Amino acid sequence: MLLLVLTACSGRSEADERGGEEGQPAGNAAVEITIAPGDGATDVATSGALEVTAAHGTLTEVTVAGPEGESVPGELSEDGTVWRPGEHLANDAEYTVTAVGQNGEGQEEERSASFTTVPADATFTSNWNIADGATVGVGMVLSMTFDTPIEDMAAVRDAVHISTEPAVEVKGHWFGNQRLDFRPEDYWPAGTEVTVGFRVRGVEGAPGVYGTLHQDMSFTVGRSQVTTVDADAKTMEVVRDGETLRTIPVTTGAASTPTWNGKMVITEKYEETRMDGATVGFGGEYDIPDVPHAMRLSTSGTFIHGNYWASAGTFGSENVSHGCVGLQDTQGANDPSTPGSWFFENSLIGDVVEVVNSNDDVIAPDNGINGWNMPWEEWGAGQ
């Protein structure tokens, strides 16, 4: 009798005979879930340390709960094997991770771990210039200020998440190391809905100094209104949604105190306000307690406002101001028929007023929220 010796060409191995690892059928190993950092870890970095992975299968659910039960959003890799958080964690906070995965046969495994993040040596706070739910003009710029110098500007900038409907590309630009402004390339399309997620909490802005801001806000861009002031012609044209509403005679800066050229954005509105020349470097040249219908265009003191002290013949014929744009008005701000009142009532915070043909330089982009005077290729460059 002949004995036939068979080689391994049949495709079955010793491992096949005894099954897969830990008694699982071949090709059906239990999914292995790893949570980093490990359970009980302390002084964990607020970014770059948390990661959940799966071997021999995929992750089906990952939840990360913060100290107050809030969930940390995250992103799962395309192959379903790696999960990472989508934002920084808070400082000196305990987090609990629960992860579920399954192998190719649908068998599930669950793992959990808790850890505590690193305390902050110091913190920094942030403020911004747009009220939640506001309707603003097409020139509005989101401007954030910080109470301490920021060194990792890119990390702080990238922690501000802006989404729009319709989709518009928005970039941030740093002015120095304590101010960060955001805008699109061109004025916002009318009707744009903007949502901002401030995720600065846990961001290390400088060594040992972490942010605390973790908040959402939104605003709506209203109708498009852009006003062009021609300092030479002494007129201004108000254009809304592509149509001229009105052309109004004005007075702008005198020869010795000309008005800035450039695109300026209305940032504040006052039905009446005091204007004291001493506060903007003009000594005692003027102090008017009740300037009507005043709207701020620059930090340095440029306003577009009503003027009741100049004669009616001044508007459209002479430039006599200390740099502001003046419209005919009445004392008391109580006559709705005046140009000053009409423009005030028809303007939004965020509307654009562009001055042309003035004998002065273009206003600096950080003098007010006037970043529209910076070319797009420079906006957002570097940090």
XYZ file of C-alpha atoms in Angstrom:
383
model
C 0.000 0.000 0.000
C 1.283 3.480 -0.914
C 0.988 6.367 1.486
C 0.373 9.766 -0.169
C 2.001 12.621 1.654
C 0.119 15.909 1.156
C 1.827 19.262 1.387
C 0.244 22.504 2.587
C -1.240 23.230 -0.818
C -4.706 22.669 0.596
C -4.681 26.171 2.168
C -5.256 24.980 5.730
C -2.576 25.619 8.319
C -1.938 24.593 11.868
C -3.517 27.841 12.974
C -6.602 27.005 10.939
C -6.948 23.696 12.742
C -6.878 25.244 16.183
C -8.778 28.450 15.322
C -7.726 32.146 15.500
C -6.245 34.061 18.407
C -7.891 33.497 21.778
C -10.020 30.734 20.393
C -11.670 32.842 17.655
C -12.284 31.221 14.271
C -9.575 31.977 11.699
C -9.917 35.469 10.228
C -12.336 36.437 12.996
C -10.110 37.833 15.760
C -11.761 39.988 18.388
C -11.497 43.702 17.781
C -8.840 45.332 19.943
C -9.585 48.863 21.164
C -6.825 51.079 22.498
C -7.487 54.361 24.312
C -4.654 56.831 24.691
C -3.892 58.188 27.207
C -4.354 55.222 29.481
C -6.863 54.943 32.261
C -5.931 57.128 35.225
C -3.448 59.318 33.336
C -2.866 62.844 34.654
C -1.403 66.075 33.245
C -2.621 65.078 29.791
C -2.098 67.668 27.047
C -5.258 69.458 25.893
C -4.401 68.687 22.267
C -2.661 65.832 20.467
C -2.835 63.250 23.252
C -6.349 61.766 23.025
C -6.728 59.026 20.404
C -8.846 55.885 20.142
C -7.818 53.093 17.751
C -9.177 49.694 16.699
C -7.278 46.644 15.417
C -8.952 43.619 13.802
C -12.096 45.656 13.278
C -13.574 49.142 13.276
C -14.873 51.642 15.794
C -18.654 51.948 15.833
C -19.084 54.455 18.652
C -16.776 56.761 20.601
C -18.065 59.100 23.289
C -15.940 61.459 25.341
C -17.669 63.125 28.284
C -16.267 66.205 29.990
C -16.509 67.195 33.643
C -20.053 68.531 33.265
C -21.221 65.679 31.053
C -20.715 67.617 27.822
C -19.685 65.596 24.766
C -16.454 66.248 22.893
C -16.942 66.119 19.108
C -14.479 64.115 17.082
C -13.572 62.730 13.701
C -13.321 59.092 12.616
C -10.841 58.073 9.942
C -12.201 56.838 6.620
C -11.348 53.225 7.437
C -13.072 53.490 10.814
C -10.015 52.556 12.845
C -8.904 55.881 14.382
C -10.896 58.541 16.280
C -9.478 61.903 17.361
C -11.183 64.894 19.027
C -12.222 67.814 16.850
C -11.325 70.494 19.395
C -9.053 71.165 22.343
C -9.934 69.810 25.752
C -10.383 72.002 28.821
C -7.593 72.379 31.343
C -7.539 70.565 34.684
C -10.625 68.565 33.753
C -11.516 64.884 33.985
C -12.696 63.151 30.809
C -14.218 59.697 30.412
C -13.867 57.840 27.127
C -16.136 54.975 26.083
C -15.407 53.203 22.810
C -17.247 50.386 21.046
C -15.909 48.416 18.084
C -16.728 45.321 16.108
C -14.930 42.810 13.958
C -15.923 41.498 10.551
C -18.443 39.110 12.031
C -20.212 41.838 13.983
C -18.855 40.809 17.370
C -18.578 43.873 19.628
C -16.068 44.917 22.236
C -16.219 47.930 24.582
C -13.450 49.768 26.394
C -13.451 52.799 28.697
C -10.868 54.985 30.367
C -10.693 58.219 32.348
C -7.927 60.796 32.522
C -7.280 64.341 33.729
C -5.824 67.159 31.636
C -2.956 69.437 32.554
C -3.734 72.512 34.703
C -3.093 75.954 33.217
C -0.374 78.141 34.690
C -2.427 81.132 33.508
C -5.372 81.808 31.190
C -6.323 84.399 28.609
C -9.756 85.754 27.780
C -11.265 86.834 24.486
C -13.867 89.384 23.422
C -15.484 90.064 20.063
C -17.514 92.799 18.426
C -20.719 91.204 17.085
C -23.767 90.456 19.207
C -25.276 87.002 18.922
C -28.256 87.089 16.567
C -27.392 90.506 15.124
C -28.206 91.611 11.585
C -25.250 93.517 10.160
C -24.102 95.229 7.000
C -22.081 93.586 4.242
C -18.846 95.151 5.466
C -18.911 93.647 8.955
C -15.596 92.201 10.143
C -15.465 89.806 13.090
C -12.805 91.259 15.383
C -11.473 89.441 18.453
C -9.251 90.929 21.134
C -7.203 89.059 23.738
C -6.126 90.252 27.165
C -2.602 88.885 26.841
C -0.108 88.605 23.953
C -0.544 85.464 21.853
C 2.526 83.541 20.671
C 0.933 80.571 18.909
C -1.170 82.709 16.609
C -1.932 79.913 14.154
C -3.358 77.661 16.881
C -5.633 80.404 18.207
C -6.739 81.445 14.726
C -7.550 77.849 13.747
C -9.621 77.410 16.913
C -12.218 79.842 15.551
C -14.548 77.839 13.304
C -16.663 79.861 10.874
C -19.313 78.383 8.612
C -21.590 80.267 6.228
C -24.696 79.745 4.119
C -24.142 80.254 1.240
C -20.547 79.044 1.447
C -18.005 81.875 1.599
C -14.277 81.559 2.226
C -13.327 83.449 5.386
C -9.756 84.068 6.584
C -8.277 85.516 9.750
C -5.595 88.184 10.008
C -3.593 89.226 13.069
C -2.952 92.891 13.836
C -0.137 92.631 16.345
C -0.447 89.780 18.826
C -3.690 90.687 20.610
C -6.173 91.332 17.809
C -7.518 88.835 15.273
C -9.969 89.862 12.519
C -11.950 87.646 10.116
C -13.505 88.566 6.768
C -14.171 87.157 3.278
C -12.331 88.374 0.177
C -15.171 90.676 -0.879
C -18.091 92.128 1.034
C -20.448 89.477 2.387
C -23.267 88.506 0.020
C -26.544 89.958 1.274
C -28.490 87.422 3.306
C -25.496 85.314 4.350
C -26.012 83.329 7.553
C -22.793 83.105 9.574
C -22.139 80.712 12.454
C -19.034 81.041 14.621
C -17.734 78.403 16.986
C -15.176 79.831 19.389
C -13.078 76.827 20.437
C -10.233 78.687 22.107
C -10.638 76.840 25.412
C -7.607 74.680 26.066
C -5.521 76.300 23.328
C -2.026 77.138 24.562
C -1.651 80.682 23.287
C 1.706 81.143 25.023
C 3.772 78.724 27.130
C 1.557 77.652 30.036
C -1.148 80.197 29.121
C -4.414 78.679 27.892
C -7.639 80.049 26.474
C -11.018 79.728 28.194
C -13.530 80.676 25.473
C -15.850 77.879 24.318
C -18.990 79.406 22.847
C -21.146 79.594 19.715
C -22.708 82.659 18.147
C -24.311 83.572 14.840
C -25.223 86.630 12.840
C -27.023 87.474 9.617
C -25.842 89.776 6.846
C -28.681 92.087 5.852
C -29.249 93.984 2.639
C -26.225 95.369 0.803
C -25.603 99.075 1.397
C -22.401 100.837 0.355
C -22.122 104.628 0.527
C -19.475 106.508 -1.445
C -18.413 109.928 -0.191
C -16.684 112.058 -2.816
C -14.716 114.631 -0.815
C -13.935 116.706 -3.890
C -17.533 116.816 -5.153
C -18.814 117.125 -1.552
C -21.552 114.599 -2.133
C -22.298 111.061 -1.043
C -24.170 108.389 -2.962
C -26.102 105.753 -1.017
C -26.404 102.502 -2.990
C -28.554 99.652 -1.723
C -28.674 96.288 -3.472
C -27.177 97.872 -6.588
C -29.582 100.809 -6.821
C -28.942 104.408 -5.809
C -31.285 105.398 -2.979
C -30.151 108.969 -2.597
C -27.346 111.429 -3.343
C -26.734 113.786 -0.425
C -24.611 116.955 -0.148
C -21.973 116.713 2.602
C -19.043 118.516 4.139
C -15.805 116.618 4.785
C -12.447 117.492 6.286
C -10.961 120.942 5.745
C -7.659 121.322 3.924
C -5.716 121.238 7.203
C -7.718 118.303 8.625
C -8.760 116.139 5.663
C -10.889 113.028 5.888
C -9.237 109.627 5.445
C -9.693 107.982 2.075
C -10.696 104.343 1.938
C -13.354 101.858 2.932
C -14.669 102.352 6.450
C -17.244 100.322 8.361
C -19.881 101.694 10.730
C -19.129 100.206 14.163
C -21.260 102.315 16.552
C -24.442 104.397 16.299
C -25.491 107.224 18.652
C -28.652 109.270 18.286
C -26.740 111.984 20.140
C -23.198 112.068 21.485
C -20.603 114.480 22.784
C -17.590 115.220 20.589
C -14.632 116.785 22.368
C -11.639 117.688 20.208
C -9.304 117.166 23.140
C -9.959 113.401 23.009
C -8.621 113.109 19.441
C -5.705 115.521 19.520
C -7.429 118.795 18.625
C -7.052 120.499 21.997
C -9.900 122.891 22.752
C -10.869 123.531 19.122
C -14.358 122.137 19.671
C -16.530 120.490 22.304
C -20.076 119.776 21.092
C -22.273 118.058 23.685
C -25.127 116.961 21.417
C -23.883 115.904 17.994
C -26.904 114.263 16.314
C -27.032 110.951 14.458
C -23.380 110.033 14.862
C -21.892 106.806 13.502
C -18.300 105.797 14.149
C -16.038 104.921 11.218
C -12.614 104.699 12.892
C -11.009 104.168 16.256
C -9.148 107.452 15.867
C -12.368 109.479 15.874
C -13.767 109.602 12.339
C -17.571 109.750 12.311
C -20.290 110.342 9.792
C -22.818 112.492 11.627
C -25.443 115.168 11.555
C -24.312 118.798 11.726
C -26.598 121.608 12.958
C -23.987 124.323 13.556
C -22.923 124.861 9.932
C -25.111 126.910 7.586
C -27.299 125.052 5.099
C -25.168 126.411 2.256
C -22.069 124.677 3.581
C -23.194 121.187 2.568
C -22.200 120.403 -0.983
C -20.050 123.521 -1.303
C -17.389 123.623 1.460
C -15.255 121.158 3.398
C -14.980 122.510 6.929
C -14.818 119.583 9.348
C -11.959 118.195 11.434
C -12.029 114.957 9.415
C -15.584 113.728 9.891
C -18.274 113.531 7.219
C -21.078 115.943 8.055
C -24.717 115.888 6.923
C -27.260 118.661 7.432
C -29.274 118.088 10.618
C -31.040 119.841 13.485
C -30.127 120.200 17.132
C -31.951 117.651 19.234
C -31.946 114.920 16.570
C -35.725 115.235 16.373
C -36.384 116.103 12.725
C -36.741 112.915 10.633
C -36.744 114.926 7.396
C -33.067 115.916 7.632
C -30.343 114.084 5.679
C -28.557 113.267 8.940
C -31.634 111.595 10.400
C -32.496 109.774 7.172
C -29.032 108.265 6.799
C -28.908 107.243 10.449
C -32.255 105.439 10.221
C -31.235 103.721 6.999
C -27.846 102.454 8.195
C -26.773 99.259 9.940
C -23.733 98.462 12.008
C -21.460 96.907 9.402
C -22.472 99.133 6.487
C -19.617 100.486 4.363
C -18.808 104.165 3.855
C -16.037 104.658 1.303
C -14.339 108.044 0.986
C -12.685 108.973 -2.310
C -10.880 112.031 -3.687
C -9.792 113.354 -0.294
C -6.370 114.920 0.159
C -5.244 112.315 2.698
C -3.893 108.784 2.907
C -5.983 105.619 2.872
C -7.044 104.739 6.393
C -5.031 101.968 8.095
C -6.860 98.610 8.059
C -6.674 98.316 11.860
C -8.032 101.825 12.503
C -11.542 100.578 13.168
C -12.608 97.358 11.458
C -11.383 98.565 8.104
C -9.490 95.525 6.864
C -11.108 95.939 3.447
C -8.252 98.338 2.709
C -5.760 95.434 2.839
C -5.314 93.316 -0.320
C -6.639 89.763 -0.009
C -3.227 88.277 -0.808
C -1.877 89.969 2.324
C -4.888 89.146 4.464
C -4.186 85.939 6.330
C -0.609 85.667 5.095
C 1.898 84.210 7.538
C 0.199 83.603 10.876
